[in-house]
Coordinates of C-alpha atoms in Angstrom, one line a residue:
Chain A
M6 CA 55.2 -23.6 34.3
S7 CA 52.4 -21.3 34.7
R8 CA 50.5 -20.2 31.9
A9 CA 51.6 -16.7 30.9
L10 CA 49.0 -14.1 30.2
R11 CA 48.6 -14.0 26.7
L12 CA 46.8 -11.4 24.5
P13 CA 44.4 -12.9 21.7
R14 CA 46.3 -13.3 18.5
L15 CA 45.9 -10.3 16.1
T16 CA 44.7 -11.7 12.9
F17 CA 43.8 -9.7 9.8
W18 CA 40.1 -9.7 10.6
R19 CA 40.6 -8.7 14.2
A20 CA 42.8 -5.8 13.3
T21 CA 40.3 -4.6 10.6
F22 CA 37.7 -4.9 13.3
L23 CA 39.8 -2.9 15.7
L24 CA 40.4 -0.3 13.2
L25 CA 36.8 0.0 12.4
V26 CA 35.7 0.4 15.9
G27 CA 38.3 3.0 16.5
A28 CA 37.1 4.9 13.4
A29 CA 33.5 4.6 14.4
L30 CA 34.1 5.9 17.9
Y31 CA 35.6 9.0 16.3
A32 CA 32.7 9.2 14.0
T33 CA 30.2 8.9 17.0
Y34 CA 32.1 11.7 18.5
L35 CA 31.6 13.9 15.6
R36 CA 28.1 12.9 15.1
F37 CA 27.0 13.9 18.7
F38 CA 29.3 16.7 19.5
H39 CA 29.4 18.4 16.1
G40 CA 26.0 17.7 14.6
L41 CA 24.6 15.8 11.5
G42 CA 26.2 18.6 9.3
A43 CA 29.7 17.6 10.4
S44 CA 29.1 13.7 10.3
T45 CA 27.1 13.3 7.2
H46 CA 26.7 14.5 3.6
L47 CA 22.9 15.1 4.1
T48 CA 21.4 18.2 2.9
D49 CA 18.1 20.2 2.8
Q50 CA 17.6 18.7 -0.5
F51 CA 18.7 15.2 0.6
P52 CA 17.6 14.5 4.1
W53 CA 17.8 10.8 4.1
G54 CA 21.0 8.8 3.3
L55 CA 22.9 5.7 4.3
W56 CA 21.6 5.6 7.7
I57 CA 18.1 5.4 6.8
G58 CA 18.5 3.7 3.2
F59 CA 20.8 0.8 4.4
D60 CA 20.8 0.7 8.3
V61 CA 17.0 1.0 8.7
L62 CA 15.4 0.0 5.3
C63 CA 17.7 -2.9 4.7
G64 CA 18.3 -3.8 8.4
V65 CA 14.7 -4.2 9.1
G66 CA 14.2 -6.3 5.9
L67 CA 17.4 -8.6 6.5
A68 CA 15.9 -9.3 10.0
A69 CA 12.7 -10.7 8.4
G70 CA 13.8 -14.3 8.7
G71 CA 12.7 -14.3 12.2
F72 CA 9.1 -14.0 11.7
T73 CA 9.0 -15.9 8.4
L74 CA 10.6 -19.0 10.3
A75 CA 8.5 -18.6 13.5
A76 CA 5.3 -18.6 11.5
T77 CA 6.6 -21.7 9.4
V78 CA 7.3 -23.7 12.4
H79 CA 4.9 -22.5 15.1
I80 CA 1.8 -21.8 13.1
F81 CA 2.3 -23.8 9.8
N82 CA 3.6 -26.5 12.2
L83 CA 6.4 -27.6 9.6
K84 CA 8.5 -29.1 12.4
R85 CA 11.4 -29.9 10.1
Y86 CA 12.6 -26.3 10.1
E87 CA 12.7 -26.3 13.8
P88 CA 16.7 -26.4 14.0
I89 CA 16.9 -23.1 12.0
V90 CA 14.3 -21.0 14.0
R91 CA 16.5 -20.1 17.0
P92 CA 19.2 -18.6 14.9
A93 CA 16.8 -16.9 12.6
I94 CA 15.1 -15.3 15.7
L95 CA 18.5 -14.3 17.1
T96 CA 19.6 -12.7 13.9
A97 CA 15.9 -10.7 13.7
F98 CA 16.5 -9.7 17.6
L99 CA 20.1 -8.3 16.8
G100 CA 18.8 -6.9 13.6
Y101 CA 16.1 -4.8 15.3
V102 CA 18.4 -3.6 18.2
L103 CA 21.0 -2.5 15.6
V104 CA 18.3 -0.7 13.5
V105 CA 17.3 1.4 16.7
A106 CA 21.1 1.9 17.4
A107 CA 21.3 3.3 13.9
L108 CA 18.5 5.4 14.3
L109 CA 19.8 7.0 17.3
F110 CA 22.5 8.2 15.0
D111 CA 20.2 9.5 12.3
L112 CA 17.6 11.3 14.4
G113 CA 18.4 14.9 15.0
R114 CA 17.2 14.6 18.6
P115 CA 17.6 10.9 19.4
Y116 CA 16.8 11.3 23.0
R117 CA 13.3 12.0 21.9
I118 CA 12.9 8.5 20.1
W119 CA 10.0 7.7 22.5
H120 CA 8.0 10.5 21.5
P121 CA 5.8 8.8 18.9
L122 CA 4.6 6.4 21.7
V123 CA 3.1 9.3 23.6
M124 CA 2.5 12.1 20.8
W125 CA 0.4 10.1 18.4
N126 CA -0.3 10.9 14.8
P127 CA -2.2 8.1 13.2
H128 CA -2.1 9.5 9.9
S129 CA 1.8 9.0 9.9
V130 CA 3.3 5.8 8.2
M131 CA 6.3 6.6 10.4
F132 CA 4.2 6.6 13.5
E133 CA 2.9 3.3 12.5
V134 CA 6.3 2.0 11.8
G135 CA 7.6 3.4 15.2
W136 CA 5.0 1.4 17.2
C137 CA 5.4 -1.7 15.0
V138 CA 9.2 -1.7 15.4
T139 CA 8.8 -1.1 19.2
L140 CA 6.3 -3.8 19.7
Y141 CA 8.1 -6.3 17.6
T142 CA 11.3 -5.8 19.1
T143 CA 9.8 -6.6 22.5
V144 CA 8.1 -9.7 20.9
L145 CA 11.4 -10.8 19.5
S146 CA 13.2 -10.4 22.9
L147 CA 10.5 -12.7 24.5
E148 CA 10.8 -15.0 21.6
F149 CA 14.6 -15.3 22.3
A150 CA 14.1 -15.1 25.9
P151 CA 13.8 -19.0 26.3
V152 CA 17.1 -19.6 25.0
V153 CA 18.5 -17.3 27.8
F154 CA 16.3 -18.9 30.4
E155 CA 17.3 -22.6 29.4
K156 CA 21.0 -21.5 29.8
L157 CA 20.2 -20.2 33.3
R158 CA 18.0 -23.0 34.0
W159 CA 15.0 -20.7 35.0
R160 CA 12.1 -23.0 34.9
L161 CA 9.1 -20.9 35.8
P162 CA 9.7 -18.2 33.5
L163 CA 10.3 -20.8 30.7
R164 CA 7.0 -22.3 31.5
L165 CA 5.0 -19.0 31.4
L166 CA 6.6 -18.2 28.1
K167 CA 5.5 -21.6 26.7
V168 CA 2.0 -20.6 27.6
V169 CA 2.0 -17.3 25.6
M170 CA 4.3 -18.3 22.8
I171 CA 1.6 -18.9 20.2
P172 CA -0.1 -15.6 20.7
L173 CA 3.1 -13.9 20.6
V174 CA 4.4 -15.6 17.3
I175 CA 1.1 -14.4 15.7
A176 CA 1.5 -10.8 17.1
G177 CA 4.9 -11.0 15.8
V178 CA 3.9 -12.0 12.2
L179 CA 1.2 -9.4 12.2
L180 CA 3.5 -6.6 13.4
S181 CA 6.1 -7.7 10.9
T182 CA 3.6 -7.8 8.0
L183 CA 2.6 -4.2 8.8
H184 CA 5.8 -2.6 9.3
Q185 CA 7.7 -4.4 6.6
S186 CA 5.3 -3.2 4.1
S187 CA 5.1 0.4 5.7
L188 CA 8.6 0.8 5.1
G189 CA 7.6 1.0 1.4
S190 CA 4.4 3.0 2.1
L191 CA 6.7 5.7 3.5
Y192 CA 7.6 6.6 0.0
L193 CA 4.0 6.8 -1.4
I194 CA 4.0 10.3 -0.4
V195 CA 6.7 11.3 -3.0
P196 CA 5.2 10.4 -6.4
H197 CA 6.9 13.5 -7.7
K198 CA 10.4 12.7 -6.3
L199 CA 10.9 9.0 -6.5
H200 CA 11.9 7.9 -10.2
P201 CA 9.0 6.1 -11.9
L202 CA 11.3 2.9 -12.1
W203 CA 10.5 2.6 -8.2
Y204 CA 7.5 4.5 -7.5
T205 CA 4.5 2.5 -7.6
P206 CA 1.5 2.3 -5.4
L207 CA 2.7 -1.5 -5.0
L208 CA 5.8 -0.2 -2.8
P209 CA 4.3 -1.7 0.4
I210 CA 3.6 -5.1 -1.2
F211 CA 7.1 -5.1 -2.9
F212 CA 8.7 -4.3 0.4
F213 CA 6.8 -7.0 2.3
F214 CA 7.5 -9.6 -0.4
S215 CA 11.3 -8.6 -0.8
A216 CA 11.5 -8.8 2.9
V217 CA 10.3 -12.4 3.3
M218 CA 12.7 -13.2 0.3
V219 CA 15.8 -11.8 2.0
G220 CA 14.8 -13.4 5.2
L221 CA 15.2 -16.7 3.5
A222 CA 18.4 -15.8 2.0
M223 CA 19.7 -14.4 5.4
T224 CA 18.8 -17.9 6.9
I225 CA 20.9 -19.8 4.4
F226 CA 23.7 -17.1 5.1
E227 CA 23.9 -17.5 8.7
S228 CA 23.6 -21.3 8.5
W229 CA 26.6 -21.4 6.4
H230 CA 28.5 -19.1 8.4
S231 CA 27.7 -20.5 11.7
S232 CA 28.4 -24.0 10.4
K233 CA 31.9 -22.7 9.4
A234 CA 32.6 -20.8 12.8
F235 CA 31.5 -23.6 15.0
G236 CA 32.4 -26.6 13.0
R237 CA 28.8 -27.6 12.8
H238 CA 26.8 -29.7 10.6
I239 CA 24.9 -27.7 7.9
E240 CA 21.3 -28.3 7.6
L241 CA 21.6 -29.2 3.9
P242 CA 18.2 -30.8 3.2
L243 CA 16.4 -28.0 5.0
L244 CA 18.4 -25.3 3.2
R245 CA 17.8 -27.0 0.0
R246 CA 14.1 -26.7 0.6
L247 CA 14.3 -23.0 1.5
A248 CA 16.4 -22.3 -1.5
R249 CA 13.8 -23.7 -3.7
V250 CA 11.0 -21.5 -2.0
L251 CA 13.5 -18.6 -2.5
A252 CA 14.0 -19.3 -6.3
V253 CA 10.2 -19.3 -6.7
L254 CA 9.8 -16.1 -4.7
L255 CA 12.6 -14.5 -6.7
A256 CA 10.8 -15.3 -9.8
A257 CA 7.5 -14.2 -8.6
F258 CA 9.1 -10.8 -7.4
L259 CA 10.7 -10.2 -10.9
A260 CA 7.5 -10.9 -12.6
M261 CA 5.5 -8.7 -10.4
R262 CA 8.0 -6.0 -10.9
F263 CA 8.0 -6.0 -14.8
L264 CA 4.1 -6.4 -14.8
D265 CA 3.8 -3.4 -12.7
L266 CA 6.4 -1.2 -14.9
A267 CA 4.3 -2.4 -17.9
R268 CA 1.0 -1.7 -16.4
R269 CA 2.1 1.9 -15.4
G270 CA 3.9 2.5 -18.8
A271 CA 7.2 2.9 -17.1
L272 CA 9.1 0.4 -19.2
H273 CA 10.3 3.2 -21.6
H274 CA 12.5 4.6 -18.9
L275 CA 14.7 1.6 -19.3
A276 CA 15.7 3.4 -22.5
G277 CA 15.5 6.8 -21.6
P278 CA 18.0 9.3 -20.3
G279 CA 19.8 9.3 -16.9
S280 CA 21.8 6.8 -15.0
E281 CA 18.7 5.2 -13.0
K282 CA 18.4 2.6 -15.6
Y283 CA 21.7 1.1 -14.8
F284 CA 21.0 0.7 -11.3
F285 CA 17.7 -0.8 -12.1
L286 CA 19.4 -3.3 -14.3
L287 CA 22.1 -4.1 -11.8
E288 CA 19.2 -4.6 -9.1
T289 CA 17.2 -7.0 -11.7
A290 CA 20.5 -8.9 -12.5
L291 CA 21.2 -9.5 -8.6
F292 CA 17.7 -10.9 -8.3
A293 CA 17.8 -12.9 -11.4
A294 CA 21.1 -14.5 -11.0
P295 CA 20.4 -16.3 -7.6
M296 CA 16.9 -17.3 -9.2
L297 CA 18.5 -19.0 -12.1
L298 CA 21.0 -20.6 -9.9
L299 CA 18.7 -21.9 -7.4
F300 CA 16.3 -23.4 -9.8
Q301 CA 19.2 -26.0 -10.5
S302 CA 19.0 -29.0 -8.2
R303 CA 23.0 -29.0 -8.8
V304 CA 23.4 -25.8 -7.3
R305 CA 21.0 -26.4 -4.2
A306 CA 23.0 -29.5 -3.4
S307 CA 26.3 -27.7 -2.7
P308 CA 26.4 -25.6 0.4
R309 CA 29.0 -23.4 -1.3
A310 CA 26.9 -22.6 -4.3
L311 CA 23.8 -22.1 -2.0
Y312 CA 25.7 -19.7 0.0
F313 CA 27.0 -17.7 -3.1
S314 CA 23.2 -17.6 -4.3
A315 CA 21.9 -16.3 -1.0
V316 CA 24.6 -13.7 -1.1
L317 CA 23.6 -12.6 -4.7
A318 CA 20.0 -12.3 -3.4
I319 CA 21.0 -10.2 -0.5
F320 CA 22.9 -8.0 -2.5
G321 CA 20.0 -7.7 -4.9
F322 CA 17.6 -6.8 -2.1
V323 CA 20.2 -4.1 -0.8
T324 CA 20.6 -2.6 -4.2
N325 CA 16.7 -2.4 -4.6
R326 CA 16.2 -0.5 -1.2
L327 CA 19.2 1.8 -1.8
N328 CA 17.6 2.4 -5.3
V329 CA 14.5 3.4 -3.6
S330 CA 15.9 5.5 -0.9
V331 CA 19.0 7.1 -2.9
T332 CA 19.3 6.5 -6.6
G333 CA 15.6 7.0 -7.3
M334 CA 15.5 10.4 -5.0
E335 CA 18.4 12.1 -6.6
A336 CA 17.2 13.5 -9.8
A337 CA 14.2 15.2 -8.2
S338 CA 16.1 16.6 -5.2
G339 CA 18.7 18.4 -7.5
A340 CA 21.4 17.1 -5.1
H341 CA 24.0 14.3 -5.8
Y342 CA 24.5 12.3 -2.5
V343 CA 27.6 10.1 -1.8
P344 CA 27.8 9.3 1.9
K345 CA 30.6 10.8 4.1
W346 CA 33.1 8.4 5.6
T347 CA 31.6 8.7 8.9
E348 CA 28.3 7.5 7.6
V349 CA 29.9 4.5 5.9
V350 CA 32.2 3.7 9.1
V351 CA 29.2 3.8 11.3
T352 CA 27.3 1.5 9.2
L353 CA 30.1 -0.9 8.9
A354 CA 30.7 -0.9 12.6
I355 CA 27.1 -1.7 13.1
V356 CA 27.2 -4.7 10.8
A357 CA 30.4 -5.8 12.3
L358 CA 28.8 -5.6 15.7
G359 CA 26.0 -7.7 14.6
F360 CA 28.3 -10.4 13.3
A361 CA 30.5 -10.2 16.8
V362 CA 27.2 -10.3 19.1
F363 CA 25.7 -13.1 17.1
Y364 CA 29.0 -15.2 17.4
V365 CA 29.1 -14.7 21.0
A366 CA 25.6 -15.4 21.7
A367 CA 25.5 -18.5 19.4
R368 CA 28.9 -19.6 21.3
Y369 CA 27.6 -19.3 25.0
L370 CA 23.8 -19.9 24.4
P371 CA 22.0 -22.8 23.4
V372 CA 20.9 -21.3 20.0
F373 CA 22.1 -24.4 18.0
E374 CA 21.1 -26.5 21.0
S375 CA 18.6 -28.7 19.0
E376 CA 21.6 -29.8 16.8
E377 CA 22.8 -32.3 19.2
S378 CA 19.3 -33.6 20.2
V379 CA 18.2 -33.7 16.7
H380 CA 21.7 -35.3 15.6
E381 CA 21.3 -38.1 18.3
A382 CA 17.5 -38.8 17.4
V383 CA 18.1 -38.8 13.8
G384 CA 21.0 -40.8 14.2
A385 CA 23.2 -42.4 11.3
A386 CA 20.1 -42.6 9.0
A387 CA 20.4 -39.0 8.1
E388 CA 24.0 -39.0 8.3
G389 CA 24.2 -39.2 4.4
E390 CA 22.2 -36.3 3.8
R391 CA 24.1 -34.1 6.1
I392 CA 27.4 -32.4 4.9
V393 CA 30.1 -31.8 7.4
L394 CA 31.8 -28.3 6.9
R395 CA 35.1 -28.3 8.8
G396 CA 37.1 -25.2 8.9
A397 CA 37.3 -24.9 5.3
Chain B
M22 CA -11.8 34.8 10.7
S23 CA -11.7 33.5 7.2
S24 CA -8.7 31.7 5.9
K25 CA -5.6 33.9 5.1
A26 CA -3.0 33.8 2.1
I27 CA -0.2 35.4 0.7
L28 CA -0.5 36.6 -2.9
F29 CA 3.1 37.1 -4.7
D30 CA 3.0 38.6 -8.1
G31 CA 6.4 38.1 -9.7
T32 CA 5.7 40.7 -12.5
Q33 CA 5.7 43.4 -9.7
C34 CA 8.9 41.9 -7.8
I35 CA 12.1 44.1 -8.4
G36 CA 14.3 41.6 -6.6
C37 CA 15.2 44.0 -3.7
R38 CA 15.2 41.2 -1.2
S39 CA 13.3 43.3 1.5
C40 CA 11.4 40.3 2.1
E41 CA 14.2 38.2 3.0
D42 CA 15.5 40.8 5.2
A43 CA 12.3 41.2 7.1
C44 CA 11.9 37.6 7.5
C45 CA 15.2 37.1 8.8
K46 CA 14.6 40.1 11.4
K47 CA 11.4 38.2 12.6
W48 CA 13.3 34.9 13.0
G49 CA 16.3 36.5 14.6
L50 CA 18.6 35.4 11.8
E51 CA 21.7 37.3 10.7
Y52 CA 21.3 38.7 7.3
D53 CA 24.2 39.7 5.3
E54 CA 25.6 39.6 1.6
A55 CA 26.5 35.8 1.7
V56 CA 22.8 34.9 3.0
A57 CA 21.4 37.1 0.4
S58 CA 23.5 35.6 -2.5
D59 CA 22.3 32.0 -1.6
E60 CA 19.0 31.6 -3.5
R61 CA 18.1 28.5 -1.5
L62 CA 16.0 27.9 1.5
S63 CA 18.1 26.9 4.5
E64 CA 18.3 27.4 8.3
R65 CA 19.7 30.8 7.4
K66 CA 16.8 32.0 5.5
L67 CA 13.3 30.8 5.5
T68 CA 12.2 32.6 2.4
T69 CA 14.4 33.6 -0.7
V70 CA 14.0 35.5 -4.0
V71 CA 14.8 33.2 -7.1
T72 CA 16.2 35.3 -9.9
R73 CA 16.2 34.0 -13.6
G74 CA 17.4 37.1 -15.9
E75 CA 14.9 39.9 -15.5
H76 CA 12.3 37.7 -13.7
Y77 CA 11.8 36.8 -10.0
A78 CA 9.9 34.4 -7.9
R79 CA 9.9 33.6 -4.3
R80 CA 10.3 30.3 -2.4
L81 CA 8.7 30.0 1.1
C82 CA 6.5 27.5 2.7
R83 CA 3.3 27.2 0.6
H84 CA 1.1 26.3 3.5
C85 CA -0.9 23.6 1.7
A86 CA -4.5 23.1 2.5
D87 CA -3.9 19.4 3.2
P88 CA 0.0 19.5 4.0
A89 CA 2.1 16.4 3.4
C90 CA 4.2 17.5 6.5
V91 CA 1.3 17.5 8.8
S92 CA 0.2 13.9 7.7
V93 CA 3.8 12.4 7.8
C94 CA 5.0 13.7 11.0
P95 CA 5.2 10.7 13.5
V96 CA 4.8 13.1 16.5
G97 CA 2.3 15.5 15.3
A98 CA 4.7 18.2 15.3
F99 CA 3.1 20.1 12.4
T100 CA -0.5 21.6 12.5
K101 CA -2.6 23.4 9.6
T102 CA -4.2 26.2 11.6
D103 CA -7.6 27.3 10.8
L104 CA -6.3 30.7 9.7
G105 CA -4.1 29.0 7.0
P106 CA -0.5 28.9 8.5
V107 CA 1.1 25.5 8.8
V108 CA 3.0 25.8 12.2
Y109 CA 5.8 23.7 13.8
D110 CA 6.2 22.7 17.3
E111 CA 9.9 22.1 18.0
G112 CA 9.2 20.6 21.4
R113 CA 7.8 17.5 19.9
C114 CA 10.1 17.0 16.9
M115 CA 12.6 14.1 17.1
G116 CA 14.4 15.0 14.0
C117 CA 13.3 12.0 11.7
R118 CA 13.2 14.6 8.8
Y119 CA 10.3 12.8 7.2
C120 CA 8.6 16.1 6.5
M121 CA 11.7 17.3 4.4
L122 CA 11.5 14.1 2.3
A123 CA 7.7 14.4 2.0
C124 CA 7.3 18.2 1.2
P125 CA 6.6 18.7 -2.6
F126 CA 7.9 22.1 -2.5
Q127 CA 11.3 21.0 -0.7
V128 CA 10.6 23.8 1.8
P129 CA 11.5 22.4 5.6
A130 CA 15.1 23.0 6.2
Y131 CA 17.3 21.6 8.9
E132 CA 19.8 23.0 11.4
W133 CA 22.7 20.7 10.2
S134 CA 25.3 22.6 12.2
K135 CA 23.5 22.2 15.5
A136 CA 24.0 19.5 18.1
L137 CA 20.3 19.9 19.0
P138 CA 18.8 20.9 15.5
R139 CA 15.4 22.0 14.6
V140 CA 13.5 22.0 11.6
R141 CA 13.1 25.6 10.2
K142 CA 10.3 26.9 7.9
C143 CA 8.2 29.9 7.2
D144 CA 5.1 29.9 9.5
M145 CA 3.4 32.8 7.5
C146 CA 3.6 35.0 10.7
A147 CA 1.0 33.1 12.4
E148 CA 0.9 35.4 15.4
R149 CA 0.9 38.5 13.2
L150 CA -2.0 37.3 11.0
R151 CA -3.9 36.4 14.4
A152 CA -3.4 39.9 15.6
G153 CA -4.8 41.3 12.1
L154 CA -1.3 42.3 10.9
P155 CA 0.0 41.6 7.5
T156 CA 3.0 38.9 7.4
A157 CA 6.3 40.5 7.7
C158 CA 7.4 39.9 4.0
S159 CA 4.3 41.6 2.8
E160 CA 4.8 44.8 5.2
A161 CA 8.4 45.0 3.9
C162 CA 7.5 44.8 0.4
P163 CA 8.1 48.3 -1.3
T164 CA 6.1 47.4 -4.7
G165 CA 3.2 45.4 -3.4
A166 CA 4.6 42.3 -5.1
T167 CA 3.9 40.4 -2.0
V168 CA 0.4 41.0 0.0
S169 CA -1.3 39.0 2.5
G170 CA -5.1 38.9 3.1
D171 CA -8.0 36.9 3.0
R172 CA -7.5 33.8 0.4
E173 CA -10.8 34.3 -1.2
K174 CA -10.2 38.0 -1.9
L175 CA -6.7 37.3 -3.0
I176 CA -7.7 34.8 -5.5
E177 CA -10.3 37.3 -6.9
E178 CA -7.5 39.9 -7.3
A179 CA -5.2 37.4 -8.8
R180 CA -8.0 36.6 -11.4
R181 CA -8.5 40.3 -12.0
R182 CA -4.8 40.9 -12.8
L183 CA -4.9 37.9 -15.1
A184 CA -7.8 39.2 -16.8
E185 CA -6.8 42.7 -17.1
N186 CA -3.3 42.0 -18.3
P187 CA -3.1 38.5 -19.8
K188 CA -0.1 39.2 -21.8
A189 CA 2.1 40.0 -18.6
Y190 CA 1.5 36.4 -17.0
D191 CA 1.8 32.9 -17.9
G192 CA -1.9 32.5 -17.2
R193 CA -1.8 30.5 -14.1
I194 CA -2.6 31.0 -10.5
Y195 CA -0.1 28.9 -8.8
G196 CA -1.3 27.4 -5.6
L197 CA -4.9 27.4 -6.5
S198 CA -5.3 23.7 -7.0
E199 CA -1.7 22.3 -6.9
V200 CA -1.4 19.3 -4.3
G201 CA -5.1 20.3 -3.4
G202 CA -4.4 24.0 -3.1
T203 CA -2.0 26.2 -0.8
S204 CA -2.3 29.4 1.1
V205 CA 0.4 31.0 -0.8
L206 CA -0.9 32.1 -4.4
M207 CA 1.7 33.1 -7.2
L208 CA 1.6 34.8 -10.4
S209 CA 4.4 34.6 -12.8
A210 CA 5.4 36.1 -16.2
E211 CA 6.9 32.4 -17.1
P212 CA 6.1 29.2 -15.9
L213 CA 7.6 28.6 -12.2
A214 CA 9.4 25.4 -13.5
H215 CA 11.6 27.8 -15.2
F216 CA 12.7 28.8 -11.6
G217 CA 13.4 25.4 -10.7
F218 CA 10.0 24.7 -8.9
P219 CA 8.6 21.3 -9.5
A220 CA 6.5 20.9 -12.5
N221 CA 4.9 17.4 -12.0
L222 CA 2.9 18.1 -8.9
P223 CA -0.6 16.3 -8.9
Q224 CA -3.7 18.5 -8.4
E225 CA -4.8 16.1 -5.6
P226 CA -3.7 16.4 -2.1
L227 CA -0.7 14.0 -1.2
P228 CA -1.7 12.6 2.2
P229 CA -4.5 10.3 0.8
L230 CA -1.6 8.3 -0.9
T231 CA -0.4 7.1 2.5
G232 CA -3.8 7.3 4.3
R233 CA -5.5 4.7 2.0
V234 CA -2.8 2.2 2.9
L235 CA -2.9 3.1 6.7
S236 CA -6.5 2.5 6.6
F237 CA -6.0 -1.2 5.9
V238 CA -4.0 -1.7 9.2
P239 CA -7.2 -2.7 11.3
D240 CA -8.2 -5.3 8.7
V241 CA -4.7 -6.7 8.5
V242 CA -4.6 -7.1 12.2
G243 CA -8.2 -8.5 12.5
V244 CA -8.4 -10.8 9.5
G245 CA -4.6 -11.9 10.1
A246 CA -5.1 -12.7 13.5
V247 CA -7.9 -15.0 12.8
L248 CA -6.3 -16.4 9.8
L249 CA -3.2 -17.3 11.6
G250 CA -5.1 -18.6 14.6
G251 CA -7.0 -20.6 12.3
I252 CA -4.2 -22.1 10.4
Y253 CA -2.3 -22.8 13.9
W254 CA -5.6 -24.7 14.9
I255 CA -5.8 -26.9 11.8
T256 CA -2.2 -27.7 11.6
H257 CA -2.0 -28.7 15.2
R258 CA -5.4 -30.4 15.4
R259 CA -4.4 -32.6 12.5
E260 CA -1.4 -33.8 14.5
E261 CA -3.6 -34.4 17.5
V262 CA -6.1 -36.3 15.6
A263 CA -3.2 -38.4 14.0
A264 CA -1.9 -39.1 17.4
A265 CA -5.2 -40.1 18.9
E266 CA -5.9 -42.5 16.0
R267 CA -2.4 -44.0 16.4
G268 CA -3.2 -44.5 20.2
A269 CA -6.7 -45.9 19.5
G270 CA -5.1 -48.2 16.9
A271 CA -2.4 -49.5 19.3
R272 CA -5.0 -50.2 22.1
R273 CA -7.2 -52.2 19.6
E274 CA -4.3 -54.2 18.5
N275 CA -3.4 -54.9 22.1
H276 CA -6.9 -56.1 22.8
E277 CA -6.8 -58.7 19.9

């Protein structure tokens, strides 16, 4: 019997995905045909909402694993991390493309997104961010290109890229350092608007530091998910080391945060009026919990506990960035901002799209290609250290 | 020509809103009861009278001497002109709204209802000033509460009023030094903070806060490139040396 044409099975997640895409398409229609007023809860008092606070500020940070791991392997020559570089670069590349997509929703006149490239204002942090993000997205596409070329067996471009790869990686690290910190610098101009629990001259340093932190957490996050999705081995020894670094970074970040608050005499805001302190405590708890967990070798030995801790750290990071961009800005603006459903749906759809494209790319391109070769080379000796996650 | 300014004296204002009306006419905006009763700046009016009991204040772009909007705009859509007005070039604007976030006085408004929106704000009637005319709002003011002219002369005038009638005012000339000084000066019977104006503004300009950080960019690039290149060289050189030594060792063993 010939095989009948079969539709893909409609699982719960696929149904959710379809519903989300449908809602996002309608939201997109509202945004581009009826304007920002009809599609957001933004006002003159509160001009930046979820699309900037989450999609851009968090999106760029969550993609920081790309430059961190590229530097670790290619500059610092720590070869053992090689198997997780490609997925990290793929995450970063997708992350930046999606940030730009979100920006097209948020900009009042998205077709002018190229303006900063020709109409210069070097005094503007946003100008610097625009240039860095443009250049770094190009760098990321070149860092990821070998994966595509390998699949297509294009030898010449592969060889050419190999020649320029180290300068590219260095450029990528520099560009990332600049714009990851500059996202924090954006808020240096509003000392009178941003709540003292978050406004500090150290904002650029905190943004850079937390991006490196969450980049590591994202690497653990995506390793766990791809090992589940593709039934791969999880690189547990590697992730364990990353987790230890993450724990140290989390501790250092919290220490810097509180020292800075103390130095600025802002600690009393933790007892003062207003709801900001609760959001600050939530953020702090979401950083402190994974730190305490990951300092225990028992936790680091379990893929599930590792994953859970990484997720906590990611939530801590997201809370921190939303606190800077939303919570901390509300009181001075005199407006209360809650995103409209359209903003939420577009954001969720962009995240879902990220997952979907990552899955497809990882499935059809040699993203985890090193897996087999490393596996063969290392052989049975390392078998004991690797833990197989099947289905689960 | 010397730098121009607007002087608003709240004690002389009667809340007639002629300034709002004149401003809307100038910008081609419809002015009706609904617009008049909303005491917020918006795409529908670029200046507004703010009422607090018997007292009045005015909201409009303050035309800072060193404006945050000019410094933050990634495409240079804002310019501080020599004459004083801060003007906006809608042809450059991509709608990132960083100017709205950065403005210490919450002035720039956005055309939220339009598919191709612009930022809207008072331009201090830059063209009229250049032609030697007063701003539309000062021309329309029936009591002389709003006047325009040379900034230096208006500061003198404000000082004279404070000295002659100290009891009528709260004693401050708003705009003299806030965020480094503005081209709109205000006198008021009670602190402007009572009208909902920000009370915590620094006396220094805001742009250096981001400018200082941006000045590190060339250093980060230069030092960073050398540092990373150096680390690369060291980490890979070590490997090469180790490989070479292994090779040499193996050859020696073969000889023996």
